[in-house]
Amino acid sequence: MAIPSSLVTLLLGMALVLIGLWVGQNVNLLPLDASSNAPVYDDLFRVLFVIGTILFIGIVGLVIFSLIRFRRREGDDGDGLPIEGNLPLEIVWTAIPAVVVLFVGIYSYDIYERMGGMAPLNDHSAHMAHQAQLMAVQQASTGSPSGGEPSRVWGGIGPLDPAEEALPVEVTAMQFAFLFRYPGSDILSGELHVPSDRPVELRMEAKDVIHAFWVPQFRLKQDVIPGQTTVLTFTPTRPGSYPIVCAELCGPYHGGMRSTVVVHEPEDFEAWVQRNAPAPSPPATVASAAVTPVA
Ligand code: CUA
């Protein structure tokens, strides 16, 4: 062969990486990005797509090449080459995936943290002290576990900046609907209405079985569990209407358990609150809607 095979391999590898990068830049499989954490999520998706493309083309290409190049020739009845192993090769093909997996793991963790996945959730002052008492009350009574105040925060995506004033919304999931209550203004709604560019804190609890709150355009999904509050904080960035989908098989009509989140411009949201507040009281309603609920 005129060209050394190591050079061919190097050139093919470079072409492969360039193709992977090109595909990753041009992949367009995700829906609209409508929350502040969508761009970082999409970056991770692109990186994974680049790695996946390189691996897919590399492996499938090598298999097809080998099938053709090393096929049995006519009249060749001999055995194959007795290859007993190749230590450097084995080290390389162990080390490369290890580095890739480690990189993806650390990168994913970093993004989860940037979304608020590591933020402390249960810092609403009275909660901890209240918890044992509440549990005792709940165990004693057979009443509904979600009696007004959340008993315990189970997990979720928290606020990135606890100082930032988030709009609190209480979410109740049941077979087969989501209900949204705005503690500040006592609005009860079947649709979630939120202003853009302001953090929203959902405190979610299920009435019956496990559901999951999912908004693909926000790149967020969080389980909703009976008896245990979960939190989901996000900042919508793009006014519009997006689907809320239940993403946990919760019964025969699970597929129909959908709602809508309407992201308003801030002024339009205030107008919506005013229109829908049960007792028509001017700006005070809006102002109190902004305060985090007393747990
Ligand atoms: Cu609720 Cu599926």
mmCIF file of C-alpha atoms and ligand atoms in Angstrom:
data_model
loop_
_atom_site.group_PDB
_atom_site.id
_atom_site.type_symbol
_atom_site.label_atom_id
_atom_site.label_comp_id
_atom_site.label_asym_id
_atom_site.label_seq_id
_atom_site.Cartn_x
_atom_site.Cartn_y
_atom_site.Cartn_z
ATOM 1 C CA MET A 1 0.000 0.000 0.000
ATOM 2 C CA ALA A 2 1.381 3.373 -1.028
ATOM 3 C CA ILE A 3 -0.097 5.436 1.811
ATOM 4 C CA PRO A 4 0.836 4.233 5.339
ATOM 5 C CA SER A 5 -2.228 2.802 7.063
ATOM 6 C CA SER A 6 -1.581 4.872 10.220
ATOM 7 C CA LEU A 7 -1.973 8.034 8.153
ATOM 8 C CA VAL A 8 -5.185 6.742 6.609
ATOM 9 C CA THR A 9 -6.505 5.916 10.082
ATOM 10 C CA LEU A 10 -5.590 9.377 11.340
ATOM 11 C CA LEU A 11 -7.307 11.099 8.412
ATOM 12 C CA LEU A 12 -10.403 8.923 8.775
ATOM 13 C CA GLY A 13 -10.507 9.692 12.500
ATOM 14 C CA MET A 14 -10.283 13.417 11.832
ATOM 15 C CA ALA A 15 -13.031 13.203 9.215
ATOM 16 C CA LEU A 16 -15.157 11.254 11.678
ATOM 17 C CA VAL A 17 -14.741 13.894 14.396
ATOM 18 C CA LEU A 18 -15.571 16.682 11.927
ATOM 19 C CA ILE A 19 -18.690 14.848 10.735
ATOM 20 C CA GLY A 20 -19.725 14.319 14.376
ATOM 21 C CA LEU A 21 -19.250 18.008 15.182
ATOM 22 C CA TRP A 22 -21.164 19.047 12.090
ATOM 23 C CA VAL A 23 -24.085 16.742 12.908
ATOM 24 C CA GLY A 24 -24.091 17.967 16.519
ATOM 25 C CA GLN A 25 -24.248 21.595 15.390
ATOM 26 C CA ASN A 26 -27.077 20.943 12.971
ATOM 27 C CA VAL A 27 -29.193 18.489 14.935
ATOM 28 C CA ASN A 28 -32.663 19.914 15.386
ATOM 29 C CA LEU A 29 -34.688 17.325 17.244
ATOM 30 C CA LEU A 30 -35.716 19.248 20.360
ATOM 31 C CA PRO A 31 -38.808 21.438 20.704
ATOM 32 C CA LEU A 32 -38.656 25.206 21.259
ATOM 33 C CA ASP A 33 -36.524 26.285 24.213
ATOM 34 C CA ALA A 34 -38.729 28.277 26.555
ATOM 35 C CA SER A 35 -37.000 28.285 29.929
ATOM 36 C CA SER A 36 -33.689 29.543 31.206
ATOM 37 C CA ASN A 37 -32.294 26.047 31.671
ATOM 38 C CA ALA A 38 -33.258 24.847 28.192
ATOM 39 C CA PRO A 39 -30.096 26.220 26.508
ATOM 40 C CA VAL A 40 -27.713 24.432 28.899
ATOM 41 C CA TYR A 41 -29.731 21.241 28.526
ATOM 42 C CA ASP A 42 -29.571 21.587 24.748
ATOM 43 C CA ASP A 43 -25.796 22.044 24.888
ATOM 44 C CA LEU A 44 -25.489 18.742 26.723
ATOM 45 C CA PHE A 45 -27.787 17.117 24.167
ATOM 46 C CA ARG A 46 -25.557 18.396 21.343
ATOM 47 C CA VAL A 47 -22.410 17.089 23.011
ATOM 48 C CA LEU A 48 -24.036 13.676 23.504
ATOM 49 C CA PHE A 49 -25.188 13.719 19.893
ATOM 50 C CA VAL A 50 -21.637 14.478 18.693
ATOM 51 C CA ILE A 51 -20.249 11.573 20.740
ATOM 52 C CA GLY A 52 -23.060 9.291 19.592
ATOM 53 C CA THR A 53 -22.553 10.176 15.936
ATOM 54 C CA ILE A 54 -18.802 9.551 16.120
ATOM 55 C CA LEU A 55 -19.314 6.193 17.829
ATOM 56 C CA PHE A 56 -22.129 5.132 15.503
ATOM 57 C CA ILE A 57 -20.388 5.982 12.234
ATOM 58 C CA GLY A 58 -17.039 4.719 13.562
ATOM 59 C CA ILE A 59 -18.345 1.355 14.756
ATOM 60 C CA VAL A 60 -20.795 0.673 11.937
ATOM 61 C CA GLY A 61 -18.219 1.858 9.388
ATOM 62 C CA LEU A 62 -15.574 -0.453 10.812
ATOM 63 C CA VAL A 63 -17.982 -3.410 10.840
ATOM 64 C CA ILE A 64 -18.972 -2.839 7.205
ATOM 65 C CA PHE A 65 -15.340 -2.322 6.184
ATOM 66 C CA SER A 66 -14.325 -5.547 7.935
ATOM 67 C CA LEU A 67 -17.188 -7.511 6.399
ATOM 68 C CA ILE A 68 -16.017 -6.548 2.945
ATOM 69 C CA ARG A 69 -12.236 -6.422 3.415
ATOM 70 C CA PHE A 70 -11.882 -9.657 5.390
ATOM 71 C CA ARG A 71 -14.615 -11.736 3.754
ATOM 72 C CA ARG A 72 -13.877 -15.314 2.799
ATOM 73 C CA ARG A 73 -12.423 -15.415 -0.686
ATOM 74 C CA GLU A 74 -13.418 -18.073 -3.132
ATOM 75 C CA GLY A 75 -11.426 -21.247 -2.683
ATOM 76 C CA ASP A 76 -10.088 -20.183 0.718
ATOM 77 C CA ASP A 77 -10.814 -23.020 3.164
ATOM 78 C CA GLY A 78 -8.068 -22.218 5.681
ATOM 79 C CA ASP A 79 -8.488 -21.077 9.279
ATOM 80 C CA GLY A 80 -8.414 -17.431 10.287
ATOM 81 C CA LEU A 81 -5.340 -15.847 11.849
ATOM 82 C CA PRO A 82 -4.800 -17.086 15.435
ATOM 83 C CA ILE A 83 -4.838 -13.732 17.272
ATOM 84 C CA GLU A 84 -4.249 -14.105 21.006
ATOM 85 C CA GLY A 85 -4.925 -10.589 22.222
ATOM 86 C CA ASN A 86 -3.294 -7.197 22.034
ATOM 87 C CA LEU A 87 -2.591 -5.473 25.339
ATOM 88 C CA PRO A 88 -1.998 -1.904 24.048
ATOM 89 C CA LEU A 89 -5.182 -2.126 21.971
ATOM 90 C CA GLU A 90 -7.173 -3.392 24.965
ATOM 91 C CA ILE A 91 -5.856 -0.581 27.160
ATOM 92 C CA VAL A 92 -6.813 1.985 24.514
ATOM 93 C CA TRP A 93 -10.332 0.663 24.009
ATOM 94 C CA THR A 94 -10.889 0.594 27.739
ATOM 95 C CA ALA A 95 -9.390 4.003 28.442
ATOM 96 C CA ILE A 96 -11.251 5.921 25.723
ATOM 97 C CA PRO A 97 -14.775 4.875 26.824
ATOM 98 C CA ALA A 98 -13.801 5.423 30.473
ATOM 99 C CA VAL A 99 -12.748 9.006 29.717
ATOM 100 C CA VAL A 100 -15.868 9.632 27.606
ATOM 101 C CA VAL A 101 -18.244 8.240 30.256
ATOM 102 C CA LEU A 102 -16.502 10.171 33.031
ATOM 103 C CA PHE A 103 -16.673 13.389 30.998
ATOM 104 C CA VAL A 104 -20.386 12.906 30.242
ATOM 105 C CA GLY A 105 -21.070 12.107 33.899
ATOM 106 C CA ILE A 106 -19.300 15.183 35.245
ATOM 107 C CA TYR A 107 -20.813 17.424 32.575
ATOM 108 C CA SER A 108 -24.355 16.120 33.301
ATOM 109 C CA TYR A 109 -23.866 16.622 37.023
ATOM 110 C CA ASP A 110 -22.700 20.176 36.396
ATOM 111 C CA ILE A 111 -25.825 20.930 34.334
ATOM 112 C CA TYR A 112 -28.097 19.352 36.944
ATOM 113 C CA GLU A 113 -26.505 21.630 39.490
ATOM 114 C CA ARG A 114 -26.865 24.687 37.227
ATOM 115 C CA MET A 115 -30.575 23.856 36.931
ATOM 116 C CA GLY A 116 -30.876 23.886 40.730
ATOM 117 C CA GLY A 117 -30.944 20.132 41.274
ATOM 118 C CA MET A 118 -28.551 20.463 44.211
ATOM 119 C CA ALA A 119 -30.206 23.518 45.774
ATOM 120 C CA PRO A 120 -31.482 22.986 49.315
ATOM 121 C CA LEU A 121 -35.245 22.604 49.100
ATOM 122 C CA ASN A 122 -36.496 22.448 52.636
ATOM 123 C CA ASP A 123 -35.407 25.793 53.991
ATOM 124 C CA HIS A 124 -38.876 27.200 54.493
ATOM 125 C CA SER A 125 -38.247 27.976 58.137
ATOM 126 C CA ALA A 126 -40.957 26.174 60.045
ATOM 127 C CA HIS A 127 -40.875 23.021 57.973
ATOM 128 C CA MET A 128 -38.263 21.047 59.817
ATOM 129 C CA ALA A 129 -39.566 21.778 63.284
ATOM 130 C CA HIS A 130 -43.059 21.170 62.075
ATOM 131 C CA GLN A 131 -42.338 17.974 60.298
ATOM 132 C CA ALA A 132 -42.491 15.412 63.095
ATOM 133 C CA GLN A 133 -45.625 16.999 64.451
ATOM 134 C CA LEU A 134 -47.279 16.981 61.053
ATOM 135 C CA MET A 135 -46.381 13.378 60.406
ATOM 136 C CA ALA A 136 -47.889 12.395 63.714
ATOM 137 C CA VAL A 137 -51.054 14.296 62.897
ATOM 138 C CA GLN A 138 -51.227 12.682 59.508
ATOM 139 C CA GLN A 139 -50.747 9.210 60.850
ATOM 140 C CA ALA A 140 -53.432 9.792 63.455
ATOM 141 C CA SER A 141 -55.980 11.150 61.017
ATOM 142 C CA THR A 142 -57.137 9.252 57.979
ATOM 143 C CA GLY A 143 -57.842 12.547 56.255
ATOM 144 C CA SER A 144 -56.199 13.792 53.119
ATOM 145 C CA PRO A 145 -52.428 13.959 53.358
ATOM 146 C CA SER A 146 -52.288 17.305 51.600
ATOM 147 C CA GLY A 147 -54.187 19.306 54.138
ATOM 148 C CA GLY A 148 -53.216 22.800 53.116
ATOM 149 C CA GLU A 149 -49.539 22.842 53.978
ATOM 150 C CA PRO A 150 -46.897 20.618 52.437
ATOM 151 C CA SER A 151 -45.650 18.071 54.931
ATOM 152 C CA ARG A 152 -42.242 17.345 53.532
ATOM 153 C CA VAL A 153 -40.260 18.257 50.482
ATOM 154 C CA TRP A 154 -39.157 15.087 48.796
ATOM 155 C CA GLY A 155 -36.891 16.440 46.092
ATOM 156 C CA GLY A 156 -36.721 18.303 42.857
ATOM 157 C CA ILE A 157 -35.210 21.291 41.147
ATOM 158 C CA GLY A 158 -34.811 24.201 43.526
ATOM 159 C CA PRO A 159 -34.238 27.911 43.107
ATOM 160 C CA LEU A 160 -30.824 28.829 41.759
ATOM 161 C CA ASP A 161 -30.756 32.013 43.761
ATOM 162 C CA PRO A 162 -32.797 31.670 46.959
ATOM 163 C CA ALA A 163 -32.880 35.458 47.258
ATOM 164 C CA GLU A 164 -34.783 35.758 44.006
ATOM 165 C CA GLU A 165 -38.471 36.179 44.583
ATOM 166 C CA ALA A 166 -40.209 33.217 42.973
ATOM 167 C CA LEU A 167 -43.898 33.024 42.117
ATOM 168 C CA PRO A 168 -45.296 30.194 44.234
ATOM 169 C CA VAL A 169 -47.848 27.853 42.690
ATOM 170 C CA GLU A 170 -49.288 24.785 44.352
ATOM 171 C CA VAL A 171 -49.826 21.914 41.965
ATOM 172 C CA THR A 172 -52.199 19.069 42.693
ATOM 173 C CA ALA A 173 -52.097 16.066 40.391
ATOM 174 C CA MET A 174 -54.871 13.496 40.357
ATOM 175 C CA GLN A 175 -56.299 10.926 37.999
ATOM 176 C CA PHE A 176 -56.400 12.534 35.451
ATOM 177 C CA ALA A 177 -55.800 16.254 35.762
ATOM 178 C CA PHE A 178 -53.483 18.917 37.099
ATOM 179 C CA LEU A 179 -54.836 21.693 39.299
ATOM 180 C CA PHE A 180 -52.953 24.901 39.973
ATOM 181 C CA ARG A 181 -53.520 27.099 42.993
ATOM 182 C CA TYR A 182 -51.954 30.496 43.489
ATOM 183 C CA PRO A 183 -51.558 30.903 47.267
ATOM 184 C CA GLY A 184 -51.259 34.693 47.065
ATOM 185 C CA SER A 185 -54.470 35.300 45.184
ATOM 186 C CA ASP A 186 -56.446 32.111 45.818
ATOM 187 C CA ILE A 187 -56.879 31.512 42.118
ATOM 188 C CA LEU A 188 -57.631 27.917 41.228
ATOM 189 C CA SER A 189 -56.924 27.045 37.619
ATOM 190 C CA GLY A 190 -56.779 24.039 35.330
ATOM 191 C CA GLU A 191 -54.075 25.770 33.316
ATOM 192 C CA LEU A 192 -50.778 27.063 34.593
ATOM 193 C CA HIS A 193 -50.303 30.771 33.920
ATOM 194 C CA VAL A 194 -46.902 32.298 34.635
ATOM 195 C CA PRO A 195 -45.042 35.487 33.762
ATOM 196 C CA SER A 196 -41.907 35.304 31.662
ATOM 197 C CA ASP A 197 -38.454 36.084 33.048
ATOM 198 C CA ARG A 198 -39.393 35.445 36.645
ATOM 199 C CA PRO A 199 -38.716 32.258 38.611
ATOM 200 C CA VAL A 200 -41.731 30.103 39.340
ATOM 201 C CA GLU A 201 -41.724 27.636 42.197
ATOM 202 C CA LEU A 202 -44.121 24.733 41.893
ATOM 203 C CA ARG A 203 -44.852 22.783 45.052
ATOM 204 C CA MET A 204 -46.461 19.631 43.857
ATOM 205 C CA GLU A 205 -48.406 16.858 45.464
ATOM 206 C CA ALA A 206 -50.554 14.032 44.124
ATOM 207 C CA LYS A 207 -53.953 12.987 45.441
ATOM 208 C CA ASP A 208 -53.844 9.349 44.422
ATOM 209 C CA VAL A 209 -50.928 7.805 42.546
ATOM 210 C CA ILE A 210 -47.573 8.965 41.209
ATOM 211 C CA HIS A 211 -47.788 11.392 38.306
ATOM 212 C CA ALA A 212 -45.078 13.439 36.644
ATOM 213 C CA PHE A 213 -45.133 17.062 35.579
ATOM 214 C CA TRP A 214 -43.375 17.496 32.276
ATOM 215 C CA VAL A 215 -43.032 20.504 29.996
ATOM 216 C CA PRO A 216 -40.818 19.502 27.054
ATOM 217 C CA GLN A 217 -40.251 23.148 26.064
ATOM 218 C CA PHE A 218 -38.868 23.857 29.544
ATOM 219 C CA ARG A 219 -36.731 20.682 29.454
ATOM 220 C CA LEU A 220 -38.046 19.841 32.904
ATOM 221 C CA LYS A 221 -39.783 16.850 34.398
ATOM 222 C CA GLN A 222 -40.536 16.127 38.026
ATOM 223 C CA ASP A 223 -42.459 13.365 39.750
ATOM 224 C CA VAL A 224 -45.588 14.269 41.679
ATOM 225 C CA ILE A 225 -45.980 11.927 44.624
ATOM 226 C CA PRO A 226 -48.876 11.336 47.031
ATOM 227 C CA GLY A 227 -48.157 12.569 50.537
ATOM 228 C CA GLN A 228 -44.770 14.057 49.725
ATOM 229 C CA THR A 229 -44.241 17.464 48.240
ATOM 230 C CA THR A 230 -41.817 17.838 45.369
ATOM 231 C CA VAL A 231 -40.518 21.147 44.146
ATOM 232 C CA LEU A 232 -39.808 22.363 40.649
ATOM 233 C CA THR A 233 -38.378 25.807 40.028
ATOM 234 C CA PHE A 234 -37.901 27.280 36.594
ATOM 235 C CA THR A 235 -37.751 30.623 34.812
ATOM 236 C CA PRO A 236 -39.792 30.810 31.616
ATOM 237 C CA THR A 237 -38.096 32.902 28.954
ATOM 238 C CA ARG A 238 -40.465 32.836 25.982
ATOM 239 C CA PRO A 239 -44.120 33.908 26.112
ATOM 240 C CA GLY A 240 -46.412 31.340 24.546
ATOM 241 C CA SER A 241 -48.491 28.255 25.297
ATOM 242 C CA TYR A 242 -46.797 24.953 25.915
ATOM 243 C CA PRO A 243 -48.133 21.504 26.776
ATOM 244 C CA ILE A 244 -47.943 20.065 30.272
ATOM 245 C CA VAL A 245 -47.764 16.310 29.975
ATOM 246 C CA CYS A 246 -48.120 13.677 32.665
ATOM 247 C CA ALA A 247 -45.031 11.550 32.164
ATOM 248 C CA GLU A 248 -45.732 8.724 34.602
ATOM 249 C CA LEU A 249 -48.111 5.882 33.754
ATOM 250 C CA CYS A 250 -50.875 6.624 36.244
ATOM 251 C CA GLY A 251 -53.934 4.777 34.990
ATOM 252 C CA PRO A 252 -56.092 4.125 31.931
ATOM 253 C CA TYR A 253 -56.364 7.796 30.939
ATOM 254 C CA HIS A 254 -52.721 8.644 31.613
ATOM 255 C CA GLY A 255 -52.343 9.502 27.925
ATOM 256 C CA GLY A 256 -55.051 12.136 28.232
ATOM 257 C CA MET A 257 -53.633 13.752 31.363
ATOM 258 C CA ARG A 258 -52.471 16.980 29.827
ATOM 259 C CA SER A 259 -52.755 20.644 30.507
ATOM 260 C CA THR A 260 -51.228 23.844 29.216
ATOM 261 C CA VAL A 261 -48.762 26.328 30.613
ATOM 262 C CA VAL A 262 -49.314 29.841 29.343
ATOM 263 C CA VAL A 263 -46.277 32.096 29.658
ATOM 264 C CA HIS A 264 -47.384 35.727 29.646
ATOM 265 C CA GLU A 265 -45.511 38.978 29.364
ATOM 266 C CA PRO A 266 -45.278 40.246 32.976
ATOM 267 C CA GLU A 267 -48.011 42.919 32.470
ATOM 268 C CA ASP A 268 -50.341 40.407 30.847
ATOM 269 C CA PHE A 269 -49.816 38.049 33.749
ATOM 270 C CA GLU A 270 -50.814 40.731 36.226
ATOM 271 C CA ALA A 271 -53.914 41.380 34.152
ATOM 272 C CA TRP A 272 -54.693 37.656 34.192
ATOM 273 C CA VAL A 273 -54.341 37.563 37.987
ATOM 274 C CA GLN A 274 -56.641 40.562 38.324
ATOM 275 C CA ARG A 275 -59.235 39.030 36.029
ATOM 276 C CA ASN A 276 -59.230 35.703 37.831
ATOM 277 C CA ALA A 277 -58.761 36.543 41.485
ATOM 278 C CA PRO A 278 -61.920 35.465 43.372
ATOM 279 C CA ALA A 279 -62.330 38.715 45.290
ATOM 280 C CA PRO A 280 -61.703 41.611 42.913
ATOM 281 C CA SER A 281 -59.143 43.584 44.860
ATOM 282 C CA PRO A 282 -56.647 45.736 42.909
ATOM 283 C CA PRO A 283 -52.802 45.599 42.936
ATOM 284 C CA ALA A 284 -52.641 44.228 46.481
ATOM 285 C CA THR A 285 -53.625 40.846 45.051
ATOM 286 C CA VAL A 286 -50.744 40.873 42.643
ATOM 287 C CA ALA A 287 -48.318 42.034 45.265
ATOM 288 C CA SER A 288 -49.264 39.292 47.666
ATOM 289 C CA ALA A 289 -49.030 36.742 44.865
ATOM 290 C CA ALA A 290 -45.359 37.518 44.730
ATOM 291 C CA VAL A 291 -44.645 36.536 48.299
ATOM 292 C CA THR A 292 -43.414 33.046 49.019
ATOM 293 C CA PRO A 293 -46.080 31.183 50.983
ATOM 294 C CA VAL A 294 -45.657 30.829 54.707
ATOM 295 C CA ALA A 295 -45.169 27.155 55.286
HETATM 296 CU CU1 CUA B 1 -50.943 11.214 35.615
HETATM 297 CU CU2 CUA B 1 -49.969 9.832 33.948
#
